[in-house]
Coordinates of C-alpha atoms and ligand atoms in Angstrom, one line a residue:
M10 CA -21.8 -89.8 -20.0
I11 CA -21.6 -93.2 -21.8
P12 CA -18.7 -94.4 -19.7
A13 CA -20.5 -93.3 -16.5
L14 CA -23.7 -95.1 -17.5
S15 CA -21.8 -98.3 -18.5
R16 CA -20.0 -98.1 -15.1
L17 CA -23.4 -97.9 -13.3
F18 CA -24.6 -100.8 -15.4
F19 CA -21.5 -102.8 -14.5
V20 CA -22.0 -102.1 -10.8
A21 CA -25.7 -103.1 -11.1
C22 CA -24.8 -106.3 -12.8
L23 CA -22.2 -107.0 -10.1
A24 CA -24.9 -106.4 -7.4
V25 CA -27.3 -108.8 -9.1
I26 CA -24.7 -111.5 -9.5
A27 CA -23.6 -111.0 -5.8
A28 CA -27.2 -111.2 -4.7
Y29 CA -27.8 -114.4 -6.7
I30 CA -24.8 -116.1 -5.2
S31 CA -25.8 -115.0 -1.7
L32 CA -29.4 -116.3 -2.3
Y33 CA -28.0 -119.6 -3.4
F34 CA -25.7 -120.1 -0.5
L35 CA -27.1 -117.9 2.4
G36 CA -30.8 -117.2 1.7
S37 CA -32.9 -114.3 0.7
D38 CA -32.1 -111.9 3.6
W39 CA -28.4 -112.1 2.8
A40 CA -29.1 -111.7 -0.9
I41 CA -30.8 -108.3 -0.4
F42 CA -28.0 -107.2 2.0
T43 CA -25.2 -108.2 -0.4
G44 CA -26.9 -106.6 -3.4
I45 CA -27.4 -103.3 -1.5
T46 CA -23.8 -103.4 -0.2
V47 CA -22.4 -103.9 -3.7
L48 CA -24.6 -101.0 -5.0
L49 CA -23.5 -98.7 -2.1
M50 CA -19.7 -99.4 -2.7
P51 CA -19.2 -96.9 -5.5
L52 CA -21.2 -94.3 -3.4
I53 CA -18.9 -94.8 -0.4
Y54 CA -15.8 -94.7 -2.7
S55 CA -17.1 -91.4 -4.2
Y56 CA -17.8 -89.9 -0.8
I57 CA -14.3 -90.8 0.4
N58 CA -12.8 -89.1 -2.7
L59 CA -15.0 -86.0 -2.3
A60 CA -13.9 -85.7 1.3
R61 CA -10.2 -86.0 0.1
L62 CA -10.8 -83.4 -2.6
K63 CA -12.4 -81.0 -0.1
Q64 CA -9.3 -81.3 2.1
Y65 CA -6.9 -80.8 -0.8
I66 CA -8.8 -77.7 -2.1
R67 CA -8.8 -76.2 1.4
T68 CA -5.1 -76.6 1.8
D69 CA -4.4 -75.6 -1.9
T70 CA -2.5 -78.8 -2.6
V71 CA -4.7 -80.3 -5.4
E72 CA -1.6 -80.5 -7.6
N73 CA 0.0 -82.9 -5.2
I74 CA -2.8 -85.4 -4.9
S75 CA -1.8 -89.0 -5.5
L76 CA -4.1 -90.1 -8.2
P77 CA -6.7 -92.9 -7.4
S78 CA -7.7 -95.3 -10.0
G79 CA -10.8 -95.4 -12.1
Y80 CA -13.3 -92.6 -12.6
W81 CA -11.9 -90.4 -9.8
E82 CA -8.5 -90.5 -11.5
E83 CA -9.9 -88.6 -14.4
V84 CA -11.6 -86.1 -12.2
Y85 CA -8.4 -85.4 -10.2
F86 CA -6.3 -85.4 -13.3
G87 CA -8.6 -82.9 -15.0
L88 CA -8.6 -80.7 -11.9
Q89 CA -4.9 -80.8 -11.6
R90 CA -4.4 -79.8 -15.3
L91 CA -6.9 -76.9 -14.9
I92 CA -5.2 -75.6 -11.7
K93 CA -1.7 -75.9 -13.2
G94 CA -2.8 -74.0 -16.3
L95 CA -4.5 -71.3 -14.2
K96 CA -1.4 -70.9 -12.0
Q97 CA 0.9 -70.7 -15.0
R98 CA -1.3 -67.9 -16.5
M99 CA -1.3 -66.1 -13.2
R100 CA 2.5 -66.3 -13.1
T101 CA 2.7 -64.9 -16.6
I102 CA 0.3 -62.1 -15.8
E103 CA 2.3 -61.3 -12.6
E104 CA 5.6 -61.2 -14.5
Q105 CA 4.1 -58.9 -17.1
H106 CA 2.7 -56.7 -14.3
A107 CA 6.1 -56.7 -12.6
H108 CA 7.8 -55.6 -15.9
F109 CA 5.3 -52.8 -16.3
I110 CA 6.0 -51.6 -12.7
E111 CA 9.8 -51.9 -13.3
A112 CA 9.4 -49.8 -16.5
F113 CA 7.4 -47.2 -14.8
Q114 CA 9.8 -47.1 -11.8
A115 CA 12.7 -46.7 -14.3
S116 CA 11.1 -43.6 -15.8
P117 CA 12.9 -40.3 -14.8
N118 CA 9.4 -38.7 -14.6
G119 CA 6.9 -39.0 -11.8
I120 CA 3.9 -41.2 -12.7
V121 CA 0.6 -41.3 -10.8
M122 CA -2.4 -43.4 -11.9
L123 CA -5.7 -41.9 -10.9
D124 CA -9.1 -43.7 -10.9
D125 CA -12.3 -42.0 -12.0
G126 CA -12.6 -40.2 -8.7
D127 CA -9.0 -39.0 -8.7
H128 CA -7.9 -41.5 -6.1
I129 CA -4.4 -42.8 -6.3
E130 CA -4.3 -46.2 -7.8
W131 CA -0.5 -46.4 -8.2
C132 CA 2.5 -44.1 -8.2
N133 CA 6.2 -44.5 -8.8
S134 CA 9.0 -43.7 -6.4
I135 CA 9.9 -40.5 -8.3
A136 CA 6.3 -39.2 -7.8
E137 CA 6.5 -40.2 -4.1
R138 CA 9.7 -38.0 -3.8
F139 CA 8.2 -35.1 -5.8
F140 CA 5.0 -34.9 -3.8
G141 CA 6.0 -36.4 -0.5
L142 CA 3.7 -39.3 -1.1
H143 CA 4.0 -42.9 0.3
F144 CA 2.1 -45.3 -2.0
K145 CA 1.5 -48.0 0.7
R146 CA 0.0 -45.3 3.0
D147 CA -1.7 -43.1 0.4
A148 CA -3.1 -45.7 -2.0
L149 CA -6.8 -44.9 -2.8
Q150 CA -6.6 -41.5 -1.2
R151 CA -7.9 -38.5 -3.3
I152 CA -4.9 -36.8 -4.8
N153 CA -6.2 -33.3 -4.0
F154 CA -6.1 -34.1 -0.3
L155 CA -2.4 -34.9 -0.6
I156 CA -1.2 -32.2 -3.0
R157 CA -2.9 -29.2 -1.6
R158 CA -1.6 -26.5 -4.0
P159 CA -4.5 -24.3 -5.1
E160 CA -3.3 -24.2 -8.7
F161 CA -3.2 -28.0 -8.8
I162 CA -6.7 -28.3 -7.3
Q163 CA -8.0 -25.8 -9.8
Y164 CA -6.3 -27.8 -12.6
L165 CA -8.1 -30.9 -11.4
I166 CA -11.5 -29.1 -11.1
K167 CA -11.3 -27.4 -14.5
R168 CA -10.4 -30.7 -16.2
N169 CA -8.8 -29.0 -19.1
F170 CA -5.7 -31.2 -19.4
D171 CA -4.6 -29.9 -22.8
E172 CA -1.9 -27.7 -21.2
P173 CA 0.6 -28.8 -18.6
L174 CA 0.8 -27.1 -15.2
L175 CA 3.9 -25.7 -13.7
L176 CA 4.3 -26.1 -9.9
E177 CA 7.2 -24.3 -8.3
R178 CA 8.8 -24.7 -4.9
M179 CA 8.0 -28.4 -4.7
G180 CA 9.9 -31.4 -3.5
P181 CA 11.3 -32.3 -0.1
N182 CA 12.9 -28.8 0.5
G183 CA 10.8 -26.7 -1.9
S184 CA 13.7 -26.5 -4.4
L185 CA 12.0 -28.2 -7.4
S186 CA 10.0 -26.8 -10.3
L187 CA 7.7 -29.5 -11.7
M188 CA 5.8 -29.6 -14.9
L189 CA 2.7 -31.8 -14.6
Q190 CA 0.1 -33.0 -17.1
A191 CA -2.8 -35.3 -16.9
F192 CA -3.6 -37.7 -19.7
P193 CA -7.0 -39.5 -19.9
Y194 CA -7.0 -43.3 -20.4
G195 CA -9.3 -46.3 -19.8
Q196 CA -12.7 -45.5 -18.3
N197 CA -12.4 -41.9 -17.0
R198 CA -9.0 -42.7 -15.5
H199 CA -6.0 -40.3 -15.7
L200 CA -2.3 -40.7 -15.9
L201 CA -0.4 -37.9 -14.2
L202 CA 3.0 -37.3 -15.7
V203 CA 5.4 -35.1 -13.8
Q204 CA 8.7 -33.8 -15.1
N205 CA 11.4 -32.1 -13.1
V206 CA 12.1 -28.9 -14.9
T207 CA 14.3 -27.2 -12.2
D208 CA 17.4 -27.1 -14.3
L209 CA 15.6 -25.8 -17.3
H210 CA 14.0 -23.1 -15.2
K211 CA 17.3 -22.2 -13.6
A212 CA 19.0 -22.0 -17.1
D213 CA 16.1 -19.8 -18.2
A214 CA 16.5 -17.5 -15.2
M215 CA 20.3 -17.4 -15.8
R216 CA 19.8 -16.5 -19.4
R217 CA 17.4 -13.7 -18.5
D218 CA 19.9 -12.5 -15.8
F219 CA 22.7 -12.7 -18.2
V220 CA 21.0 -10.6 -20.9
A221 CA 19.9 -8.0 -18.2
N222 CA 23.5 -7.9 -16.9
V223 CA 25.1 -7.5 -20.3
S224 CA 22.6 -4.7 -21.2
H225 CA 23.3 -3.0 -17.9
E226 CA 27.1 -3.3 -18.4
M227 CA 26.9 -1.9 -21.9
R228 CA 24.5 0.9 -21.2
T229 CA 26.8 2.7 -18.7
P230 CA 29.7 3.2 -21.0
I231 CA 27.4 4.0 -24.0
T232 CA 25.6 6.6 -21.9
V233 CA 28.9 8.2 -20.8
L234 CA 30.2 8.1 -24.3
M235 CA 27.1 9.8 -25.7
G236 CA 27.3 12.4 -23.0
F237 CA 30.9 13.3 -23.9
L238 CA 30.1 13.3 -27.6
E239 CA 27.2 15.8 -27.1
T240 CA 29.5 18.0 -25.0
V241 CA 32.3 18.0 -27.6
Q242 CA 29.7 18.6 -30.3
S243 CA 27.8 21.4 -28.6
L244 CA 30.6 23.3 -26.7
D245 CA 33.4 25.1 -28.2
L246 CA 36.2 23.5 -26.1
E247 CA 39.8 24.3 -26.0
K248 CA 42.3 21.7 -27.4
S249 CA 43.5 20.5 -24.0
Q250 CA 39.9 20.0 -22.8
Q251 CA 38.9 18.3 -26.0
D252 CA 41.9 15.9 -25.6
Q253 CA 40.8 15.2 -22.0
Y254 CA 37.3 14.3 -23.2
F255 CA 38.6 12.1 -26.0
E256 CA 40.8 10.3 -23.6
M257 CA 37.8 9.6 -21.3
M258 CA 35.7 8.5 -24.4
M259 CA 38.6 6.2 -25.3
S260 CA 38.5 4.6 -21.9
Q261 CA 34.8 4.0 -22.1
A262 CA 35.2 2.5 -25.6
Q263 CA 38.0 0.3 -24.3
R264 CA 35.7 -0.9 -21.5
M265 CA 33.0 -1.9 -24.0
K266 CA 35.7 -3.6 -26.1
S267 CA 37.0 -5.6 -23.1
L268 CA 33.4 -6.6 -22.3
V269 CA 32.6 -7.8 -25.8
E270 CA 36.0 -9.7 -26.0
D271 CA 35.2 -11.5 -22.7
L272 CA 31.7 -12.3 -23.9
L273 CA 33.1 -13.7 -27.1
T274 CA 35.7 -15.7 -25.2
L275 CA 32.9 -17.2 -23.1
A276 CA 30.7 -17.9 -26.1
N277 CA 33.7 -19.7 -27.8
L278 CA 34.4 -21.7 -24.7
E279 CA 30.8 -22.9 -24.6
S280 CA 30.7 -23.8 -28.3
N281 CA 34.2 -25.2 -29.0
A282 CA 35.0 -28.8 -28.8
L283 CA 36.8 -30.0 -25.6
P284 CA 40.6 -29.5 -25.8
A285 CA 42.5 -32.6 -26.6
A286 CA 44.8 -34.1 -24.0
T287 CA 47.6 -34.4 -26.6
N288 CA 48.8 -30.9 -27.2
E289 CA 51.7 -30.1 -24.9
V290 CA 51.8 -26.6 -23.4
K291 CA 55.3 -25.6 -22.3
I292 CA 55.0 -24.1 -18.9
K293 CA 58.3 -22.3 -19.0
T294 CA 57.4 -20.5 -22.2
L295 CA 54.0 -19.6 -20.7
M296 CA 55.6 -18.3 -17.5
A297 CA 57.9 -16.1 -19.5
L298 CA 55.0 -14.6 -21.4
L299 CA 53.0 -14.1 -18.1
K300 CA 56.0 -12.4 -16.5
N301 CA 56.4 -9.9 -19.4
D302 CA 52.7 -9.1 -19.4
A303 CA 52.6 -8.8 -15.6
E304 CA 55.5 -6.4 -15.5
A305 CA 54.0 -4.3 -18.3
L306 CA 50.6 -4.1 -16.4
S307 CA 52.1 -3.4 -13.0
Q308 CA 54.6 -0.8 -14.2
G309 CA 56.8 -1.4 -11.3
R310 CA 54.1 -1.1 -8.6
H311 CA 54.5 -4.7 -7.4
D312 CA 57.2 -7.2 -6.5
F313 CA 56.9 -10.5 -8.4
T314 CA 58.2 -14.0 -8.2
F315 CA 57.6 -16.5 -11.0
D316 CA 58.7 -20.0 -10.0
V317 CA 58.6 -23.1 -12.2
E318 CA 59.2 -25.9 -9.6
S319 CA 58.5 -28.8 -11.9
N320 CA 59.5 -29.7 -15.5
A321 CA 56.1 -31.3 -16.1
N322 CA 54.2 -29.6 -18.9
L323 CA 50.4 -29.4 -19.4
L324 CA 48.3 -31.2 -22.0
G325 CA 45.6 -29.0 -23.4
D326 CA 44.8 -25.9 -25.4
E327 CA 47.6 -23.3 -25.1
R328 CA 45.4 -20.3 -25.8
E329 CA 42.9 -21.3 -23.2
I330 CA 45.5 -22.1 -20.6
L331 CA 47.3 -18.8 -21.2
S332 CA 44.0 -16.9 -20.9
A333 CA 43.1 -18.6 -17.6
F334 CA 46.6 -18.1 -16.1
S335 CA 46.8 -14.4 -17.2
N336 CA 43.3 -13.7 -15.9
L337 CA 44.5 -14.8 -12.4
V338 CA 47.7 -12.8 -12.6
S339 CA 46.0 -9.7 -13.9
N340 CA 43.4 -9.9 -11.1
A341 CA 46.2 -10.1 -8.6
I342 CA 47.9 -7.0 -10.1
R343 CA 44.6 -5.1 -10.3
Y344 CA 43.4 -5.8 -6.8
T345 CA 46.8 -5.6 -5.0
P346 CA 47.7 -2.1 -3.8
D347 CA 51.1 -0.6 -4.8
L348 CA 54.2 -2.2 -3.3
G349 CA 52.3 -5.5 -2.7
T350 CA 53.9 -8.9 -3.6
I351 CA 52.6 -11.4 -6.1
N352 CA 53.9 -15.0 -6.3
V353 CA 53.2 -17.2 -9.2
I354 CA 54.2 -20.9 -8.9
W355 CA 53.9 -24.0 -11.0
N356 CA 54.6 -27.3 -9.2
I357 CA 53.4 -30.8 -8.7
N358 CA 51.6 -31.5 -5.4
S359 CA 51.9 -34.6 -3.2
E360 CA 48.9 -36.2 -5.1
G361 CA 50.6 -35.9 -8.4
Q362 CA 48.4 -33.0 -9.6
G363 CA 49.8 -30.0 -11.5
E364 CA 49.2 -26.8 -9.5
F365 CA 49.3 -23.3 -10.9
S366 CA 48.9 -20.8 -8.1
V367 CA 48.8 -17.0 -7.8
S368 CA 49.2 -15.5 -4.3
D369 CA 48.9 -11.8 -3.6
T370 CA 49.0 -9.5 -0.6
G371 CA 45.9 -7.7 -1.7
P372 CA 42.7 -6.9 0.2
G373 CA 41.6 -10.5 0.4
I374 CA 38.0 -11.6 0.0
A375 CA 35.4 -12.3 2.8
S376 CA 34.4 -16.0 2.9
E377 CA 30.7 -15.4 2.1
H378 CA 31.8 -14.2 -1.4
L379 CA 34.1 -17.1 -2.3
S380 CA 31.6 -19.5 -3.6
R381 CA 30.0 -16.9 -5.9
L382 CA 33.2 -15.3 -7.4
T383 CA 33.0 -17.4 -10.6
E384 CA 29.5 -16.4 -11.4
R385 CA 29.2 -14.1 -14.4
F386 CA 29.3 -10.4 -13.4
Y387 CA 29.7 -11.1 -9.7
R388 CA 32.0 -8.6 -8.0
V389 CA 32.8 -8.0 -4.4
D390 CA 33.6 -4.3 -5.0
R391 CA 31.9 -3.1 -8.2
S392 CA 33.6 0.2 -8.4
R393 CA 37.0 -1.2 -7.7
S394 CA 36.5 -3.7 -10.5
R395 CA 35.4 -1.0 -12.9
D396 CA 38.2 1.4 -12.0
T397 CA 40.7 -1.3 -12.8
G398 CA 39.0 -2.2 -16.1
G399 CA 37.4 -5.4 -14.9
T400 CA 34.4 -6.8 -16.7
G401 CA 33.2 -9.2 -14.0
L402 CA 33.7 -12.1 -16.4
G403 CA 37.4 -13.0 -15.7
L404 CA 36.9 -15.7 -13.1
A405 CA 33.9 -17.1 -15.0
I406 CA 36.3 -17.6 -17.9
V407 CA 38.9 -19.2 -15.7
K408 CA 36.4 -21.6 -14.2
H409 CA 35.1 -22.6 -17.7
I410 CA 38.6 -23.2 -19.0
A411 CA 39.4 -25.2 -15.8
S412 CA 36.4 -27.5 -16.2
R413 CA 37.3 -28.0 -19.9
H414 CA 40.7 -29.3 -18.7
Q415 CA 39.2 -31.3 -15.8
A416 CA 40.9 -28.9 -13.5
Q417 CA 39.6 -27.4 -10.3
L418 CA 39.8 -23.7 -9.2
I419 CA 40.5 -23.4 -5.5
I420 CA 40.3 -20.0 -3.9
E421 CA 41.8 -19.3 -0.5
S422 CA 41.7 -15.9 1.0
I423 CA 42.1 -14.0 4.3
P424 CA 40.5 -10.6 4.3
G425 CA 43.1 -7.9 4.9
K426 CA 46.0 -10.4 4.2
G427 CA 45.6 -11.5 0.6
S428 CA 44.3 -14.3 -1.7
T429 CA 45.6 -17.4 -3.4
F430 CA 44.0 -18.7 -6.6
I431 CA 45.0 -22.3 -7.4
L432 CA 44.3 -24.2 -10.7
C433 CA 44.7 -27.8 -9.9
F434 CA 45.1 -30.1 -13.0
P435 CA 44.7 -33.9 -12.8
G436 CA 47.7 -36.1 -13.3
D437 CA 46.6 -37.3 -16.8
R438 CA 46.7 -33.7 -18.0
L439 CA 50.5 -33.6 -17.3
S440 CA 53.4 -34.6 -19.5
T441 CA 56.9 -35.1 -18.2
Ligands
ADP12 P1 36.6 -8.5 -12.5 O1 36.7 -8.2 -13.9 O2 35.6 -7.7 -11.7 O3 37.9 -8.6 -11.8 P2 36.6 -11.4 -12.1 O4 35.6 -12.4 -12.5 O5 38.0 -11.5 -12.5 O6 36.0 -10.0 -12.4 O7 36.6 -11.4 -10.5 C1 35.4 -11.3 -9.8 C2 35.6 -10.6 -8.5 O8 36.5 -11.4 -7.6 C3 36.2 -9.3 -8.6 O9 35.3 -8.3 -8.9 C4 36.9 -9.1 -7.3 O10 35.9 -8.5 -6.4 C5 37.2 -10.5 -6.8 N1 38.6 -10.8 -7.0 C6 39.2 -11.5 -8.0 N2 40.5 -11.6 -7.9 C7 40.8 -11.0 -6.7 C8 42.0 -10.8 -6.0 N3 43.2 -11.3 -6.4 N4 42.0 -10.2 -4.8 C9 40.8 -9.7 -4.4 N5 39.6 -9.8 -5.0 C10 39.6 -10.5 -6.2

């Protein structure tokens, strides 16, 4: 205030001096004119600067103004500092905002922010994919207009958000199971967190199926066994008849034993550490073992060839590899009718991978079954499998062992002609 007043005082003095000089040289009319002109000068100067300022503010270029001198220099300088500070703060806030958005976008869960009227304020791209939303299009829309599942609408109406809500058959092709929960924040706003629980659900369903299958597989031989026991106990049977019953009981007990053994093998495979790629498994020794077992199981009903076409050995767990190989060979024997041919080959293919293949001239498998053969308890012909002592777990075990050795199980089959099962091991699982 003081500098402003002293400036005004200075201008007034200047006007008086100018008026006096004019009065002395030019007369009284000119003295008034000169005095008024000097008084008006700062007003004109201020008006010019105001007009400049208005122009700069309109074009948002106040920061670039060339500073005038004097009082207006302070005004412009103050304004420039204020605007620079504001812009810097805006940039910081924008950066923080961008970081938050990036963090929310990086979340593996869907996130939707709802205002007090359940309108979408923001959602991340995962939520867009889960619910088929498009933020730019759907912003500020009520969420229950866009997710029209009755259970979700009820969830919003009841407003009891203590428990999560499970939505099934969601996602672009209805294949997702989503677990959703709303969390209140701010002033009556809600954060909707959505988790993809499809795999968890599948695993849960698989576990239930597995328990049901095992119970079913065990119940049949136990029922048969109990029936025989009751018969032997209650009837006075002849020795030869008794022997026959005991033999049948033995075969049922054997079936349960095989099932339990296969279940234990699977359980071990799931819990054991991955096989190291350092133990060398001698293929020639393995092939000799396989040949002996195969001939014992076939009892002369099939023709065999066992070819070791490469000296390369495998790196892995010997017991597991033997188990996988013998499962494939025993399947070929069990499913190939008498007089059929079974070829077992070990070689290195053109891509440097080790291939163990078992081909048979058995009944073959229709293509629609191929992708499901390695599922636990999946059988093409249930009674044929049981008659030959199958548990329905053999190929599941093979697949598991294969993946523990980074190998692939390839199944090729022509119905009526035969099948070939190939275990393909990557080059770094070979030793030469
Ligand atoms: P299983 O104990 O029933 O043989 P696997 O898991 O070993 O169980 O095999 C699954 C199913 O695959 C079998 O039930 C059978 O239908 C089919 N399969 C396996 N190997 C052969 C084969 N060499 N020829 C024809 N079918 C086969």
